[in-house]
Each structure stands twice: as C-alpha cells, then as structure tokens.
Amino acid sequence: MQIIVNAQAHEVRAQTLEAALCELGFTSPAIATALNGVFVSRAKRSDVLLTNGDRLEVLAPMQGG
Amino acid sequence: MQVYGTEITSRLLLGTAQYPAPSVLAEAITSSGTEIITLSLRRETADGDGAGFWQGLQQAGCHILPNTAGCHSVQEAVTTAHMARDLFNTAWIKLEVIGHADTLQPDVFGLVDAARILAEDGFQVFPYTTDDLVVGEKLLEAGCEVLMPWGAPIGSGQGLRNPDALRAMRAHFPNVPLIVDAGIGRPSDAAQAMELGMDAVLLNTAVAKAGDPATMGRAMALAVEAGRLGYVADLMPRRDMAVPSTPVLGLAELT
C-alpha cells in the first residue's frame, strides 16, 4: 500500500505502524509518531494498523528556542 | 528557584537553535551555566539526524524543555506536546500557540485552551504568553504554575518593549515564577528583566547569533546574576532632581 511519510509517498508492505517504521528505516528510538494528525505513542505502534493513503508524521529532536 | 518542584540554580534558560555548529552550542551551554535548554521536534530523516543531535545534547546534563514552536492551533500544539512527552520522557512543555506569522505573537485564546487540556493530562506547562494580566490569570486557572511573558517579538532582540507591564505582572503574581521568554538582545536587557523581579530569562538568538556565542553565554549569565542581586538588594528609587551624595554639612566657605 502507499502511505505518506513526512509529506513523501512511500510504498510499504508492513501492516502495522511499528513494522512500517522498521521497513522505512526509522530505527532510532528517538522518534515520535502521529498518524493522520493523531498522536500514536511508542507503546501503541504495534497495535495500529495502516491503511492505504494514511499520513504518517515521524518527528525527531531538533534545535529549538 | 523552583519550577514545578524542580530546584534550579541558574536563572538563565537557553535555546539550542541557530548556532553555527553543535560544538559552539555545547560551549555556550557550558559557559552560560544554564540548567534548562529548549528543544523542538521536526521531521526525521531515515538517516537519524535527530538522534545524533539529541545524543550530543544529553551529555550536557541539562533539564530538557521541549517546545511546540510553529504550532498555530490548539490541536497542533496538543499533539506536538504528546509527541514531545513520548520522545523526551518529560512532562515539561514550553507551550507556544502562535497567533500571527509576522509577529509570532501568542494566540492567547488558543494558548489558554491548550494549557488546560495539557495540564489536565498531567503536563507541566510553561506557556509562552504576552504580558497581559488577565491572560496570566486564565493560564494559572488552567493549571499553569509558571508564566513566560514575552519581552519583545521572538528573535527581534529589541529588549523589553514594555517594562511597566512586566513590573505589573511581578506585583500581581508575587508567588508565580515569571520567566521572560523572547526579545532579549543584549546582556543589559537580561539584567533589566531581572531587576524588575523576573525570576529568570529564556533566550536563544542573542547568544546563538553573537560573534562569539560562548562568551555571550557567559555575559548573559553574569547579567542575569547581577540583575537578580540588584532586585534582591532593593534598588534605590529614581529621583527627578539631583541630590548631593557628599554631605553638605561642614562645607567650607571659601569665597
């Protein structure tokens, strides 16, 4: 299926958010996720099933004021 | 001072953005003596850029205050706060709900709404707000235990645009930690904020964009300390006219 990851289209085979992150190469523990604008905690990622067209945001620590 | 039960020795909070290199940021953190640094969340790339930056900063041993910079709605800010808590494992959040793209002025209505939602969810909210007393009261009612009024627009370096309003905040909220956030451009601005009785200042650009950030970090720390001591020592009142400091009694007649 195709999902939008940080505004870029990606093809993924994984069914869960957890597996998709691994497939996409987001292996760092220092990330936070939101699916279709809704926060998904670290603990819930393996429970969340993806559907075609989902919008995934993967955020990481960055400089800030 | 204490913020949300955490004892803080340094009254200077430092932002981590816009430094010319990570090593320069690390030097500025050290020279400023800050114990609280602000961070943001941005889109990660698959090569893990953010993780490297984060690992480097953890060595500084500071408390982390993640922000919701760039959020223009309650929903964006609340979601970002949840992501920050998941990522940084802290209940602290520097809550920004921006109301205007040019001035980066807080949307104080959205700010109060977001603060209430987050406080009820266990967050310890540091709201970036204006110097409006009524908004301050609403934020405290919403569950905030700290207020962060602006000194001037973010990144402007204009210093304190409205010192009288900050003085009024101090008088109106005698027991609430007040942290001036945004607008500090030079050490004298930081000292002025502290002389007004603010509990701390949060700044970023003034250090990051200085020619020598590490030295400016130290300068800001000294200014904050000097201003704080000045406030504690109780400043003399201003007078309209000159008053001789040397005794007049015993002055010779030499004409």
CSV table of C-alpha atoms in Angstrom, one decimal:
chain,number,residue,atom,x,y,z
A,1,MET,CA,0.0,0.0,0.0
A,2,GLN,CA,1.0,3.6,-0.3
A,3,ILE,CA,1.3,5.9,2.7
A,4,ILE,CA,2.5,9.5,3.0
A,5,VAL,CA,5.5,9.7,5.3
A,6,ASN,CA,6.6,13.2,6.3
A,7,ALA,CA,4.9,14.5,3.1
A,8,GLN,CA,6.6,11.9,0.8
A,9,ALA,CA,4.8,9.0,-0.8
A,10,HIS,CA,6.2,5.6,0.2
A,11,GLU,CA,5.2,2.0,-0.7
A,12,VAL,CA,5.2,-0.3,2.3
A,13,ARG,CA,4.4,-3.9,2.8
A,14,ALA,CA,4.1,-3.7,6.6
A,15,GLN,CA,0.6,-3.8,8.1
A,16,THR,CA,1.4,-2.2,11.5
A,17,LEU,CA,2.9,1.2,12.2
A,18,GLU,CA,5.8,-0.4,14.1
A,19,ALA,CA,6.7,-2.7,11.2
A,20,ALA,CA,6.4,0.2,8.7
A,21,LEU,CA,8.8,2.3,10.7
A,22,CYS,CA,11.3,-0.5,10.6
A,23,GLU,CA,10.7,-1.1,6.9
A,24,LEU,CA,11.2,2.6,6.1
A,25,GLY,CA,14.5,2.7,8.1
A,26,PHE,CA,13.4,4.6,11.1
A,27,THR,CA,15.3,2.5,13.6
A,28,SER,CA,16.3,5.2,16.0
A,29,PRO,CA,14.4,5.1,19.4
A,30,ALA,CA,14.5,8.9,19.4
A,31,ILE,CA,11.3,9.4,17.3
A,32,ALA,CA,7.7,10.3,17.9
A,33,THR,CA,4.8,9.4,15.7
A,34,ALA,CA,1.4,10.8,14.6
A,35,LEU,CA,-0.9,9.1,12.2
A,36,ASN,CA,-3.4,11.3,10.3
A,37,GLY,CA,-2.8,14.1,12.8
A,38,VAL,CA,-3.4,11.9,15.8
A,39,PHE,CA,-0.5,11.1,18.2
A,40,VAL,CA,0.5,7.4,18.4
A,41,SER,CA,2.6,6.5,21.5
A,42,ARG,CA,5.6,4.3,21.3
A,43,ALA,CA,3.7,1.6,23.1
A,44,LYS,CA,0.8,1.6,20.7
A,45,ARG,CA,2.7,1.5,17.4
A,46,SER,CA,2.5,-2.3,17.1
A,47,ASP,CA,-1.3,-2.2,17.6
A,48,VAL,CA,-2.0,0.4,14.9
A,49,LEU,CA,-2.9,-1.0,11.5
A,50,LEU,CA,-2.1,1.1,8.4
A,51,THR,CA,-4.5,1.7,5.5
A,52,ASN,CA,-3.8,3.0,2.1
A,53,GLY,CA,-3.3,6.8,2.0
A,54,ASP,CA,-2.5,7.2,5.6
A,55,ARG,CA,-0.5,10.3,6.5
A,56,LEU,CA,2.4,9.5,8.9
A,57,GLU,CA,4.5,12.1,10.7
A,58,VAL,CA,7.8,10.9,12.2
A,59,LEU,CA,9.4,13.6,14.3
A,60,ALA,CA,12.8,13.7,16.0
A,61,PRO,CA,14.6,16.0,18.4
A,62,MET,CA,15.8,19.2,16.7
A,63,GLN,CA,17.3,22.5,17.7
A,64,GLY,CA,14.7,24.9,19.2
A,65,GLY,CA,14.3,28.1,21.0
B,1,MET,CA,14.2,29.0,42.3
B,2,GLN,CA,11.7,26.1,41.9
B,3,VAL,CA,9.7,25.3,38.8
B,4,TYR,CA,7.2,22.5,39.1
B,5,GLY,CA,9.0,21.2,42.2
B,6,THR,CA,12.4,21.2,40.5
B,7,GLU,CA,15.1,23.2,42.1
B,8,ILE,CA,17.0,25.4,39.6
B,9,THR,CA,20.2,27.3,40.5
B,10,SER,CA,20.8,29.1,37.2
B,11,ARG,CA,18.2,31.7,36.2
B,12,LEU,CA,19.2,31.6,32.5
B,13,LEU,CA,17.3,29.2,30.2
B,14,LEU,CA,18.9,28.7,26.8
B,15,GLY,CA,17.6,27.8,23.4
B,16,THR,CA,19.5,25.5,21.2
B,17,ALA,CA,18.7,26.8,17.7
B,18,GLN,CA,20.7,28.8,15.1
B,19,TYR,CA,24.2,28.0,16.4
B,20,PRO,CA,26.9,27.8,13.7
B,21,ALA,CA,27.9,24.3,14.8
B,22,PRO,CA,27.0,21.7,17.5
B,23,SER,CA,30.3,22.3,19.2
B,24,VAL,CA,29.6,26.0,19.5
B,25,LEU,CA,26.2,25.2,21.1
B,26,ALA,CA,27.9,22.9,23.6
B,27,GLU,CA,30.4,25.6,24.5
B,28,ALA,CA,27.6,28.1,25.0
B,29,ILE,CA,25.7,25.8,27.2
B,30,THR,CA,28.8,25.3,29.4
B,31,SER,CA,29.8,28.9,29.6
B,32,SER,CA,26.2,30.1,30.3
B,33,GLY,CA,25.9,27.7,33.2
B,34,THR,CA,22.3,27.0,32.1
B,35,GLU,CA,20.4,24.1,33.6
B,36,ILE,CA,17.4,24.2,31.2
B,37,ILE,CA,17.7,24.0,27.5
B,38,THR,CA,14.8,24.2,25.0
B,39,LEU,CA,14.4,21.8,22.0
B,40,SER,CA,11.9,21.2,19.3
B,41,LEU,CA,10.6,18.3,17.2
B,42,ARG,CA,10.9,18.2,13.5
B,43,ARG,CA,10.5,15.7,10.7
B,44,GLU,CA,13.1,12.9,11.0
B,45,THR,CA,15.1,11.6,8.0
B,46,ALA,CA,15.7,7.9,7.7
B,47,ASP,CA,19.4,8.5,8.4
B,48,GLY,CA,18.7,9.5,12.0
B,49,ASP,CA,20.0,13.1,12.1
B,50,GLY,CA,17.8,14.0,15.1
B,51,ALA,CA,19.1,11.1,17.1
B,52,GLY,CA,22.7,12.2,16.8
B,53,PHE,CA,21.9,15.8,17.8
B,54,TRP,CA,19.9,14.5,20.7
B,55,GLN,CA,22.7,12.2,21.9
B,56,GLY,CA,25.1,15.1,21.9
B,57,LEU,CA,22.9,17.3,23.9
B,58,GLN,CA,22.1,14.7,26.5
B,59,GLN,CA,25.8,14.9,27.6
B,60,ALA,CA,25.2,18.4,28.7
B,61,GLY,CA,23.2,17.1,31.6
B,62,CYS,CA,20.5,19.8,31.4
B,63,HIS,CA,16.8,19.6,32.0
B,64,ILE,CA,15.1,19.4,28.6
B,65,LEU,CA,12.2,21.8,27.9
B,66,PRO,CA,10.6,20.8,24.6
B,67,ASN,CA,8.6,23.4,22.7
B,68,THR,CA,5.7,23.5,20.4
B,69,ALA,CA,7.2,26.1,18.2
B,70,GLY,CA,5.5,26.7,14.9
B,71,CYS,CA,2.1,25.4,16.1
B,72,HIS,CA,-0.8,27.7,15.1
B,73,SER,CA,-3.7,25.8,16.5
B,74,VAL,CA,-4.7,24.1,19.8
B,75,GLN,CA,-4.8,20.7,18.1
B,76,GLU,CA,-1.3,21.0,16.6
B,77,ALA,CA,0.2,22.2,19.9
B,78,VAL,CA,-1.5,19.5,22.0
B,79,THR,CA,-0.4,16.7,19.5
B,80,THR,CA,3.1,18.1,19.5
B,81,ALA,CA,3.2,18.2,23.3
B,82,HIS,CA,2.2,14.5,23.4
B,83,MET,CA,4.9,13.6,20.9
B,84,ALA,CA,7.4,15.5,22.9
B,85,ARG,CA,6.5,13.7,26.1
B,86,ASP,CA,6.8,10.4,24.3
B,87,LEU,CA,10.2,11.3,22.9
B,88,PHE,CA,11.9,13.2,25.7
B,89,ASN,CA,10.2,11.4,28.6
B,90,THR,CA,9.4,14.7,30.4
B,91,ALA,CA,6.1,16.3,31.5
B,92,TRP,CA,7.6,19.7,30.8
B,93,ILE,CA,6.4,21.5,27.7
B,94,LYS,CA,7.1,25.1,26.5
B,95,LEU,CA,3.7,25.8,25.1
B,96,GLU,CA,3.6,28.0,22.1
B,97,VAL,CA,0.4,28.6,20.1
B,98,ILE,CA,1.3,31.2,17.6
B,99,GLY,CA,-1.3,33.7,16.5
B,100,HIS,CA,0.4,35.8,13.9
B,101,ALA,CA,3.0,34.7,11.4
B,102,ASP,CA,4.8,38.1,11.3
B,103,THR,CA,5.0,39.0,14.9
B,104,LEU,CA,4.9,35.4,16.2
B,105,GLN,CA,2.6,36.8,18.8
B,106,PRO,CA,1.0,34.2,21.0
B,107,ASP,CA,-2.7,33.3,20.3
B,108,VAL,CA,-3.6,33.7,23.9
B,109,PHE,CA,-7.1,32.3,23.5
B,110,GLY,CA,-5.7,29.1,21.9
B,111,LEU,CA,-2.9,29.1,24.5
B,112,VAL,CA,-5.3,29.0,27.4
B,113,ASP,CA,-7.3,26.2,25.8
B,114,ALA,CA,-4.3,24.1,25.0
B,115,ALA,CA,-2.8,24.8,28.5
B,116,ARG,CA,-6.0,23.5,30.2
B,117,ILE,CA,-6.1,20.3,28.0
B,118,LEU,CA,-2.4,19.6,28.7
B,119,ALA,CA,-2.5,20.4,32.4
B,120,GLU,CA,-5.5,18.1,32.9
B,121,ASP,CA,-3.4,15.4,31.1
B,122,GLY,CA,-0.5,15.7,33.5
B,123,PHE,CA,1.7,18.1,31.6
B,124,GLN,CA,3.7,20.8,33.4
B,125,VAL,CA,3.1,23.7,31.1
B,126,PHE,CA,5.5,26.6,30.5
B,127,PRO,CA,3.2,29.0,28.5
B,128,TYR,CA,4.8,31.5,26.1
B,129,THR,CA,2.4,34.4,26.6
B,130,THR,CA,2.1,38.1,26.5
B,131,ASP,CA,2.4,40.4,29.5
B,132,ASP,CA,-1.4,40.6,29.8
B,133,LEU,CA,-2.5,40.1,33.5
B,134,VAL,CA,-5.9,38.7,32.6
B,135,VAL,CA,-4.4,36.1,30.3
B,136,GLY,CA,-1.9,35.3,33.1
B,137,GLU,CA,-4.8,34.6,35.5
B,138,LYS,CA,-6.5,32.4,33.0
B,139,LEU,CA,-3.4,30.4,32.4
B,140,LEU,CA,-3.0,29.9,36.2
B,141,GLU,CA,-6.6,28.8,36.4
B,142,ALA,CA,-5.9,26.4,33.6
B,143,GLY,CA,-3.3,24.7,35.7
B,144,CYS,CA,0.0,26.5,34.8
B,145,GLU,CA,2.4,27.1,37.6
B,146,VAL,CA,4.8,29.2,35.6
B,147,LEU,CA,4.2,32.2,33.3
B,148,MET,CA,6.6,33.1,30.4
B,149,PRO,CA,5.7,36.6,29.2
B,150,TRP,CA,7.5,38.0,26.1
B,151,GLY,CA,9.9,40.9,26.3
B,152,ALA,CA,9.6,41.6,22.6
B,153,PRO,CA,8.8,39.5,19.4
B,154,ILE,CA,10.8,36.3,19.1
B,155,GLY,CA,14.2,36.8,17.5
B,156,SER,CA,13.9,40.5,17.4
B,157,GLY,CA,16.5,41.3,20.1
B,158,GLN,CA,14.6,44.5,20.9
B,159,GLY,CA,14.9,44.1,24.7
B,160,LEU,CA,11.9,44.8,26.9
B,161,ARG,CA,9.3,46.7,25.0
B,162,ASN,CA,7.0,47.2,28.0
B,163,PRO,CA,8.9,47.1,31.3
B,164,ASP,CA,5.9,48.6,33.1
B,165,ALA,CA,3.7,45.6,32.1
B,166,LEU,CA,6.3,43.2,33.4
B,167,ARG,CA,6.6,45.2,36.7
B,168,ALA,CA,2.8,44.9,37.0
B,169,MET,CA,3.0,41.2,36.4
B,170,ARG,CA,5.5,40.9,39.2
B,171,ALA,CA,3.2,42.8,41.6
B,172,HIS,CA,0.1,40.9,40.5
B,173,PHE,CA,1.7,37.4,40.7
B,174,PRO,CA,4.1,37.7,43.6
B,175,ASN,CA,4.5,33.9,44.0
B,176,VAL,CA,4.4,32.7,40.5
B,177,PRO,CA,7.7,32.0,38.7
B,178,LEU,CA,7.9,34.6,35.8
B,179,ILE,CA,10.4,33.8,33.0
B,180,VAL,CA,10.8,36.4,30.3
B,181,ASP,CA,10.8,34.5,27.1
B,182,ALA,CA,11.7,36.1,23.8
B,183,GLY,CA,13.1,39.5,22.7
B,184,ILE,CA,16.3,39.7,24.9
B,185,GLY,CA,19.0,41.0,22.6
B,186,ARG,CA,21.9,42.0,24.9
B,187,PRO,CA,23.1,41.5,28.5
B,188,SER,CA,21.6,44.7,29.7
B,189,ASP,CA,18.2,43.5,28.6
B,190,ALA,CA,18.6,40.4,30.7
B,191,ALA,CA,19.8,42.4,33.6
B,192,GLN,CA,16.8,44.8,33.3
B,193,ALA,CA,14.4,41.9,33.3
B,194,MET,CA,15.9,40.5,36.4
B,195,GLU,CA,16.0,44.0,38.1
B,196,LEU,CA,12.2,44.1,37.5
B,197,GLY,CA,11.9,41.0,39.6
B,198,MET,CA,11.5,38.4,36.9
B,199,ASP,CA,12.6,35.0,38.2
B,200,ALA,CA,14.5,34.0,35.1
B,201,VAL,CA,15.0,34.7,31.4
B,202,LEU,CA,14.9,32.4,28.4
B,203,LEU,CA,16.9,33.4,25.4
B,204,ASN,CA,18.3,31.9,22.2
B,205,THR,CA,19.2,34.2,19.3
B,206,ALA,CA,21.1,36.7,21.4
B,207,VAL,CA,23.7,34.0,22.2
B,208,ALA,CA,23.5,31.9,19.0
B,209,LYS,CA,23.9,34.9,16.7
B,210,ALA,CA,26.6,36.7,18.7
B,211,GLY,CA,30.0,36.8,17.1
B,212,ASP,CA,31.3,34.6,20.0
B,213,PRO,CA,28.4,32.6,21.4
B,214,ALA,CA,30.4,31.1,24.2
B,215,THR,CA,31.5,34.5,25.6
B,216,MET,CA,27.9,35.9,25.1
B,217,GLY,CA,26.6,32.9,27.1
B,218,ARG,CA,28.8,33.9,29.9
B,219,ALA,CA,27.9,37.6,29.6
B,220,MET,CA,24.2,36.7,29.8
B,221,ALA,CA,24.8,34.6,32.9
B,222,LEU,CA,26.6,37.4,34.6
B,223,ALA,CA,23.9,39.9,33.6
B,224,VAL,CA,21.2,37.7,34.9
B,225,GLU,CA,23.0,37.2,38.2
B,226,ALA,CA,23.7,40.9,38.5
B,227,GLY,CA,20.1,41.9,37.8
B,228,ARG,CA,18.9,39.3,40.3
B,229,LEU,CA,21.2,40.6,43.0
B,230,GLY,CA,20.1,44.1,42.2
B,231,TYR,CA,16.4,43.2,42.7
B,232,VAL,CA,17.1,41.3,45.9
B,233,ALA,CA,19.1,44.2,47.3
B,234,ASP,CA,16.2,46.5,46.7
B,235,LEU,CA,17.0,49.3,44.1
B,236,MET,CA,17.0,52.9,45.2
B,237,PRO,CA,14.1,55.0,44.0
B,238,ARG,CA,14.5,57.2,41.0
B,239,ARG,CA,14.5,61.0,41.7
B,240,ASP,CA,13.6,63.8,39.3
B,241,MET,CA,16.3,66.1,40.6
B,242,ALA,CA,20.0,65.9,41.7
B,243,VAL,CA,20.6,65.2,45.3
B,244,PRO,CA,24.2,65.6,46.5
B,245,SER,CA,25.8,62.4,47.7
B,246,THR,CA,28.6,64.2,49.5
B,247,PRO,CA,27.5,65.8,52.9
B,248,VAL,CA,26.7,69.5,52.7
B,249,LEU,CA,27.1,69.9,56.4
B,250,GLY,CA,30.6,71.2,57.2
B,251,LEU,CA,31.2,72.6,53.7
B,252,ALA,CA,33.8,75.4,53.9
B,253,GLU,CA,33.2,79.0,53.0
B,254,LEU,CA,35.9,79.8,50.6
B,255,THR,CA,34.6,82.9,48.9
